Tab-separated table of C-alpha atoms in Angstrom:
chain	number	residue	atom	x	y	z
A	10	MET	CA	75.582	105.289	146.603
A	11	LYS	CA	74.642	108.893	147.342
A	12	ILE	CA	76.727	111.830	146.286
A	13	HIS	CA	78.927	113.413	148.946
A	14	TRP	CA	79.503	117.081	149.607
A	15	TRP	CA	82.240	119.215	151.014
A	16	GLU	CA	82.288	122.875	151.828
A	17	PHE	CA	84.089	124.792	149.139
A	18	GLN	CA	87.207	126.458	150.516
A	19	PRO	CA	88.742	129.184	148.335
A	20	ASP	CA	92.325	128.736	147.286
A	21	LEU	CA	94.857	130.529	149.460
A	22	HIS	CA	96.027	132.446	146.418
A	23	GLU	CA	92.533	133.878	145.864
A	24	SER	CA	91.994	137.482	146.910
A	25	HIS	CA	88.526	137.021	148.388
A	26	SER	CA	87.647	135.641	151.805
A	27	GLN	CA	86.024	132.387	152.783
A	28	ALA	CA	82.807	134.256	153.592
A	29	ASP	CA	82.520	135.299	149.956
A	30	THR	CA	81.896	131.745	148.799
A	31	PRO	CA	79.379	129.857	150.968
A	32	VAL	CA	78.700	127.123	148.424
A	33	LEU	CA	79.271	123.418	148.115
A	34	CYS	CA	80.700	121.435	145.295
A	35	MET	CA	80.129	117.871	144.247
A	36	GLN	CA	82.467	114.931	144.417
A	37	GLY	CA	84.980	115.207	141.634
A	38	ILE	CA	85.229	119.009	141.647
A	39	PRO	CA	88.361	120.111	143.517
A	40	ARG	CA	87.522	121.645	146.878
A	41	ASN	CA	90.299	124.174	147.137
A	42	ASP	CA	92.346	124.176	143.966
A	43	VAL	CA	91.159	126.365	141.130
A	44	ARG	CA	94.321	125.672	139.158
A	45	ILE	CA	92.603	123.152	136.889
A	46	PRO	CA	94.129	122.418	133.482
A	47	PRO	CA	92.297	124.703	131.057
A	48	THR	CA	89.449	123.251	129.027
A	49	LEU	CA	90.284	125.214	125.903
A	50	PRO	CA	93.547	124.801	123.993
A	51	ARG	CA	96.425	127.182	124.525
A	52	ARG	CA	97.664	129.281	121.658
A	53	GLY	CA	99.349	127.136	119.056
A	54	ALA	CA	97.514	123.970	120.067
A	55	GLY	CA	95.030	122.335	117.733
A	56	PRO	CA	91.292	122.428	118.432
A	57	PRO	CA	90.013	119.852	120.930
A	58	GLN	CA	88.426	116.727	119.533
A	59	LYS	CA	84.634	116.773	119.631
A	60	SER	CA	83.044	113.771	121.318
A	61	LYS	CA	79.613	112.254	121.583
A	62	ILE	CA	78.069	112.014	125.037
A	63	ARG	CA	77.915	108.423	126.218
A	64	GLY	CA	74.368	107.106	126.243
A	65	VAL	CA	73.017	109.878	123.983
A	66	LYS	CA	72.144	109.453	120.312
A	67	GLN	CA	71.528	113.115	119.444
A	68	VAL	CA	71.996	116.460	121.177
A	69	LEU	CA	69.649	119.420	120.776
A	70	VAL	CA	70.673	122.804	122.200
A	71	VAL	CA	68.130	125.451	123.220
A	72	ALA	CA	69.831	128.834	123.553
A	73	SER	CA	69.166	132.554	123.743
A	74	GLY	CA	71.251	135.662	123.319
A	75	LYS	CA	69.940	137.214	126.534
A	76	GLY	CA	68.142	136.156	129.672
A	77	GLY	CA	64.458	136.603	130.400
A	78	VAL	CA	63.105	135.379	127.064
A	79	GLY	CA	61.654	132.120	128.411
A	80	LYS	CA	64.386	129.848	127.076
A	81	SER	CA	64.303	127.342	129.943
A	82	THR	CA	60.516	127.064	129.803
A	83	VAL	CA	60.753	126.478	126.064
A	84	ALA	CA	63.486	123.862	126.534
A	85	ALA	CA	61.410	121.913	129.057
A	86	ASN	CA	58.336	121.949	126.836
A	87	ILE	CA	60.295	120.984	123.722
A	88	ALA	CA	61.677	117.992	125.617
A	89	LEU	CA	58.126	116.996	126.560
A	90	SER	CA	56.828	117.552	123.029
A	91	LEU	CA	59.492	115.201	121.655
A	92	LEU	CA	58.040	112.373	123.754
A	93	SER	CA	54.982	112.184	121.519
A	94	THR	CA	56.500	112.861	118.097
A	95	SER	CA	58.119	109.525	117.272
A	96	SER	CA	56.514	107.601	114.410
A	97	SER	CA	57.570	104.276	115.937
A	98	SER	CA	55.423	102.298	118.366
A	99	SER	CA	57.892	102.739	121.220
A	100	ARG	CA	58.107	106.006	123.116
A	101	PRO	CA	61.428	107.819	122.619
A	102	ARG	CA	63.740	108.391	125.574
A	103	ILE	CA	64.331	112.116	126.102
A	104	GLY	CA	66.698	113.863	128.502
A	105	LEU	CA	66.951	117.465	129.687
A	106	LEU	CA	70.315	118.835	130.830
A	107	ASP	CA	70.495	122.205	132.577
A	108	LEU	CA	73.843	123.859	131.797
A	109	ASP	CA	72.907	127.207	133.318
A	110	ILE	CA	75.305	126.942	136.252
A	111	PHE	CA	74.508	130.318	137.806
A	112	GLY	CA	70.741	130.240	137.280
A	113	PRO	CA	69.453	126.652	137.040
A	114	SER	CA	65.715	126.488	136.314
A	115	VAL	CA	65.083	122.845	135.424
A	116	PRO	CA	64.508	121.616	139.016
A	117	LYS	CA	61.702	124.161	139.477
A	118	LEU	CA	60.196	123.755	136.016
A	119	MET	CA	60.144	119.955	136.209
A	120	GLY	CA	58.809	119.704	139.754
A	121	LEU	CA	62.031	118.226	141.133
A	122	GLU	CA	63.103	120.877	143.629
A	123	ASN	CA	62.575	118.517	146.560
A	124	ALA	CA	63.445	115.264	144.841
A	125	GLY	CA	66.218	114.425	147.288
A	126	ASP	CA	69.887	113.676	146.801
A	127	VAL	CA	71.354	112.723	143.454
A	128	GLU	CA	72.820	109.240	143.650
A	129	LEU	CA	75.916	107.815	141.995
A	130	THR	CA	76.446	104.586	140.121
A	131	ASP	CA	79.196	102.200	141.173
A	132	ALA	CA	81.314	103.936	138.528
A	133	SER	CA	80.720	107.321	140.261
A	134	ARG	CA	78.438	108.640	137.521
A	135	LEU	CA	75.473	110.876	138.336
A	136	ILE	CA	72.062	109.214	138.057
A	137	PRO	CA	69.474	111.538	136.453
A	138	LEU	CA	66.264	112.485	138.235
A	139	GLN	CA	63.049	111.812	136.331
A	140	ASN	CA	59.633	113.432	136.153
A	141	HIS	CA	56.943	113.691	133.473
A	142	GLY	CA	58.795	110.955	131.564
A	143	ILE	CA	61.960	113.064	131.134
A	144	GLN	CA	65.428	112.221	132.484
A	145	THR	CA	66.958	115.408	133.908
A	146	MET	CA	70.200	116.679	135.406
A	147	SER	CA	71.051	120.117	136.784
A	148	ILE	CA	73.585	121.775	139.049
A	149	GLY	CA	70.483	122.814	140.990
A	150	TYR	CA	70.160	119.249	142.289
A	151	LEU	CA	73.681	119.448	143.661
A	152	LEU	CA	73.393	122.643	145.681
A	153	PRO	CA	72.851	122.533	149.457
A	154	PRO	CA	69.190	122.312	150.561
A	155	ASN	CA	67.774	125.770	151.108
A	156	PRO	CA	64.060	126.487	151.674
A	157	ALA	CA	64.503	130.013	150.323
A	158	ASN	CA	66.150	128.630	147.162
A	159	ASP	CA	68.674	131.472	147.193
A	160	SER	CA	72.005	129.650	147.489
A	161	PRO	CA	74.276	131.277	144.905
A	162	VAL	CA	76.929	129.502	142.885
A	163	VAL	CA	79.966	131.724	143.425
A	164	TRP	CA	82.620	130.048	141.312
A	165	ARG	CA	85.372	131.367	139.124
A	166	GLY	CA	85.591	130.416	135.461
A	167	MET	CA	87.676	127.262	135.722
A	168	MET	CA	85.467	125.843	138.464
A	169	VAL	CA	82.425	126.501	136.293
A	170	MET	CA	84.017	124.762	133.324
A	171	LYS	CA	84.927	121.753	135.451
A	172	ALA	CA	81.294	121.506	136.574
A	173	VAL	CA	80.101	121.826	132.965
A	174	GLN	CA	82.385	118.998	131.862
A	175	GLN	CA	81.085	116.773	134.651
A	176	LEU	CA	77.475	117.491	133.739
A	177	LEU	CA	78.248	116.740	130.104
A	178	PHE	CA	80.308	113.602	130.506
A	179	ASP	CA	79.737	112.157	133.993
A	180	VAL	CA	75.984	111.504	133.892
A	181	ASP	CA	74.636	107.980	133.372
A	182	TRP	CA	71.890	108.717	130.850
A	183	THR	CA	71.322	104.994	130.279
A	184	SER	CA	70.280	104.475	133.897
A	185	GLY	CA	67.084	102.424	133.930
A	186	GLY	CA	66.888	101.965	130.172
A	187	ASN	CA	68.520	102.313	126.770
A	188	ASP	CA	70.343	105.286	125.262
A	189	LEU	CA	68.551	108.610	125.089
A	190	ASP	CA	67.178	109.344	121.640
A	191	VAL	CA	67.579	113.097	122.204
A	192	LEU	CA	69.250	115.092	124.971
A	193	VAL	CA	67.874	118.638	125.145
A	194	ILE	CA	70.433	121.033	126.647
A	195	ASP	CA	69.171	124.222	128.270
A	196	MET	CA	72.048	126.654	127.802
A	197	PRO	CA	72.855	129.735	129.869
A	198	PRO	CA	72.031	132.991	128.073
A	199	GLY	CA	74.680	134.768	126.056
A	200	THR	CA	77.782	133.679	124.171
A	201	GLY	CA	80.289	132.885	126.888
A	202	ASP	CA	82.623	130.110	127.973
A	203	VAL	CA	79.931	127.458	128.381
A	204	GLN	CA	78.659	127.899	124.826
A	205	LEU	CA	82.180	127.933	123.409
A	206	SER	CA	83.246	124.854	125.356
A	207	LEU	CA	80.129	122.946	124.351
A	208	GLY	CA	80.765	123.742	120.694
A	209	GLN	CA	84.381	122.602	120.958
A	210	LEU	CA	83.897	119.497	123.097
A	211	VAL	CA	80.550	117.967	122.129
A	212	VAL	CA	78.969	116.844	118.877
A	213	VAL	CA	75.781	118.948	118.769
A	214	ASP	CA	73.228	117.877	116.175
A	215	GLY	CA	71.115	121.027	116.168
A	216	ALA	CA	70.354	124.290	117.958
A	217	ILE	CA	67.278	126.435	118.488
A	218	ILE	CA	67.601	130.156	119.250
A	219	VAL	CA	64.812	131.608	121.406
A	220	SER	CA	64.014	135.321	121.359
A	221	THR	CA	61.280	137.821	122.066
A	222	PRO	CA	60.309	140.633	119.672
A	223	GLN	CA	62.234	143.445	121.417
A	224	ASP	CA	65.220	144.955	119.647
A	225	VAL	CA	67.568	144.189	122.555
A	226	ALA	CA	66.615	140.510	122.414
A	227	LEU	CA	66.971	140.330	118.636
A	228	ILE	CA	70.412	141.963	118.711
A	229	ASP	CA	71.651	139.316	121.133
A	230	ALA	CA	69.903	136.549	119.196
A	231	ARG	CA	71.920	137.552	116.130
A	232	LYS	CA	75.095	137.247	118.196
A	233	GLY	CA	74.039	133.771	119.281
A	234	VAL	CA	73.519	132.727	115.681
A	235	GLY	CA	76.965	134.040	114.780
A	236	MET	CA	78.591	132.167	117.652
A	237	PHE	CA	76.991	128.830	116.767
A	238	ARG	CA	78.013	129.235	113.153
A	239	LYS	CA	81.610	129.901	114.184
A	240	VAL	CA	81.767	126.620	116.118
A	241	ASP	CA	79.944	124.699	113.356
A	242	ILE	CA	76.763	123.919	115.272
A	243	PRO	CA	73.854	123.600	112.824
A	244	ILE	CA	70.926	125.886	113.645
A	245	ILE	CA	67.474	124.406	113.130
A	246	GLY	CA	65.727	127.750	113.366
A	247	LEU	CA	64.512	130.663	115.465
A	248	LEU	CA	61.631	130.577	117.914
A	249	LEU	CA	59.619	133.647	118.867
A	250	ASN	CA	58.421	133.475	122.464
A	251	MET	CA	55.785	135.733	124.049
A	252	SER	CA	54.817	136.842	120.567
A	253	HIS	CA	51.347	138.066	121.511
A	254	PHE	CA	48.619	138.005	124.132
A	255	THR	CA	45.026	137.196	123.224
A	256	CYS	CA	42.415	139.096	125.202
A	257	GLY	CA	39.943	136.713	126.808
A	258	SER	CA	37.061	139.163	126.414
A	259	CYS	CA	37.438	140.442	122.863
A	260	THR	CA	39.807	137.753	121.431
A	261	THR	CA	42.005	140.521	120.040
A	262	GLN	CA	45.715	139.725	119.773
A	263	HIS	CA	48.005	142.290	121.388
A	264	GLU	CA	51.752	142.348	120.665
A	265	LEU	CA	52.832	143.456	124.131
A	266	PHE	CA	56.576	143.263	123.489
A	267	GLY	CA	56.667	144.702	120.002
A	268	SER	CA	55.749	143.710	116.499
A	269	ALA	CA	56.687	140.263	115.235
A	270	ALA	CA	57.666	141.929	111.957
A	271	LYS	CA	61.125	142.762	113.341
A	272	PHE	CA	61.669	139.145	114.322
A	273	GLU	CA	60.535	137.943	110.906
A	274	SER	CA	62.888	140.415	109.239
A	275	ALA	CA	65.799	139.201	111.384
A	276	ALA	CA	65.057	135.576	110.509
A	277	LEU	CA	65.015	136.484	106.825
A	278	ASP	CA	68.336	138.334	107.100
A	279	LEU	CA	69.914	135.357	108.880
A	280	GLY	CA	68.497	132.842	106.418
A	281	LEU	CA	66.810	130.834	109.165
A	282	PRO	CA	63.268	129.471	109.415
A	283	ILE	CA	60.859	130.507	112.154
A	284	LEU	CA	59.927	127.362	114.062
A	285	GLY	CA	56.992	128.903	115.878
A	286	ARG	CA	55.384	131.908	117.518
A	287	ILE	CA	54.487	131.077	121.104
A	288	PRO	CA	51.822	133.312	122.659
A	289	LEU	CA	51.946	134.758	126.149
A	290	VAL	CA	49.622	132.652	128.311
A	291	PRO	CA	49.292	132.810	132.133
A	292	SER	CA	49.118	129.024	132.539
A	293	VAL	CA	52.620	128.698	131.057
A	294	SER	CA	54.267	130.648	133.869
A	295	ASP	CA	51.866	129.326	136.508
A	296	GLY	CA	52.573	125.750	135.463
A	297	GLY	CA	56.306	126.348	135.452
A	298	ASP	CA	56.159	127.668	139.004
A	299	ALA	CA	54.201	124.568	140.026
A	300	GLY	CA	56.542	122.125	138.283
A	301	ARG	CA	53.946	121.267	135.627
A	302	PRO	CA	55.011	122.534	132.179
A	303	ILE	CA	52.238	123.479	129.779
A	304	MET	CA	52.725	120.264	127.776
A	305	VAL	CA	51.503	118.155	130.709
A	306	GLN	CA	48.569	120.450	131.505
A	307	SER	CA	45.059	120.450	130.102
A	308	SER	CA	44.207	124.092	130.820
A	309	PRO	CA	41.945	125.581	128.113
A	310	ASP	CA	43.976	128.798	127.814
A	311	GLY	CA	47.101	126.772	127.042
A	312	GLU	CA	45.689	124.916	124.041
A	313	GLU	CA	47.295	127.275	121.509
A	314	VAL	CA	50.685	126.918	123.204
A	315	ARG	CA	50.425	123.118	123.333
A	316	GLU	CA	49.555	122.995	119.656
A	317	CYS	CA	52.466	125.293	118.821
A	318	MET	CA	54.922	123.298	120.945
A	319	GLY	CA	53.666	120.056	119.414
A	320	ASN	CA	54.356	121.395	115.920
A	321	ILE	CA	57.816	122.561	116.993
A	322	GLY	CA	58.580	119.158	118.500
A	323	SER	CA	57.500	117.408	115.308
A	324	THR	CA	59.610	119.739	113.147
A	325	VAL	CA	62.666	119.235	115.351
A	326	TRP	CA	62.228	115.450	115.514
A	327	HIS	CA	62.062	115.086	111.740
A	328	TRP	CA	64.927	117.555	111.252
A	329	LEU	CA	67.146	115.521	113.581
A	330	ALA	CA	66.126	112.290	111.840
A	331	ARG	CA	67.602	113.628	108.595
A	332	GLN	CA	71.002	114.399	110.097
A	333	PRO	CA	73.873	112.043	109.221
A	334	ALA	CA	75.221	109.929	112.056
A	335	SER	CA	78.365	111.386	113.602
A	336	GLN	CA	81.541	109.346	113.402
A	337	ALA	CA	83.039	111.019	116.462
A	338	GLY	CA	84.132	108.934	119.404
A	339	THR	CA	82.294	108.758	122.706
A	340	ARG	CA	83.438	110.396	125.895
A	341	GLY	CA	82.093	109.790	129.353
């Protein structure tokens, strides 16, 4: 059964006009009523009960304090690196969930922009789309077809949170196989409602904070670390992206976005390990634009990145393997 769509009509009590919101919403999200019961508890209420996501053994969050640091590209390549890190004979099942409602990147990065409609199970659960061996889900699959790829999501906060809850709990990750071993969640940048709701609603086994060497990125990365610690999400470590560029002619490394020393100092201050230093390589961005992440390429200039991502995947896999099993109930 394919998913159905309706044109989103703003609530009559909203101050903006219908023309302000030319977007669609998926089945299950109210079409014209933004008065949804709040996700977060009201003052005086106890904290919501954290739940495990049905069909998912462990959850790994990839986050950043600010946009533009390559977080989504890193998330996609970490998911792919986890496919080859298991010590068992069977290949692990890995999923990639795009929770960046306003700027979804997973469809483009994973070569699934034109994959067609998302279908529903008989129980009205979303069936993930798959490519490169990864099960994926994104709000980008649920937007109206647009060759220019410029359809905005113009939703108020409660609509966004309703969509986030559906992406978290209404996806059939077991479709076509067993439970996912790891679900990698690509978070929106910053420390807003989505991050807070995830920390309060879902059992998250570990988080990775992605940054670049610039001061503005490091300042926001520190805020991200503080937020995850407040909601008791364990942080595996920091990852430095675009750390340097190696000249093809003279093989000299150039730190185009600033010295890595500041990043190393920040990691030391925060008491967190550095998981890797990913260089700036043209084939990374070119492959992302073509729907072929660097981990599925064989380009010579990407060898250093593939080696780095492979080491990160191995570190993350073994870190997750040491985590105690959660006793929380399952939702979804």
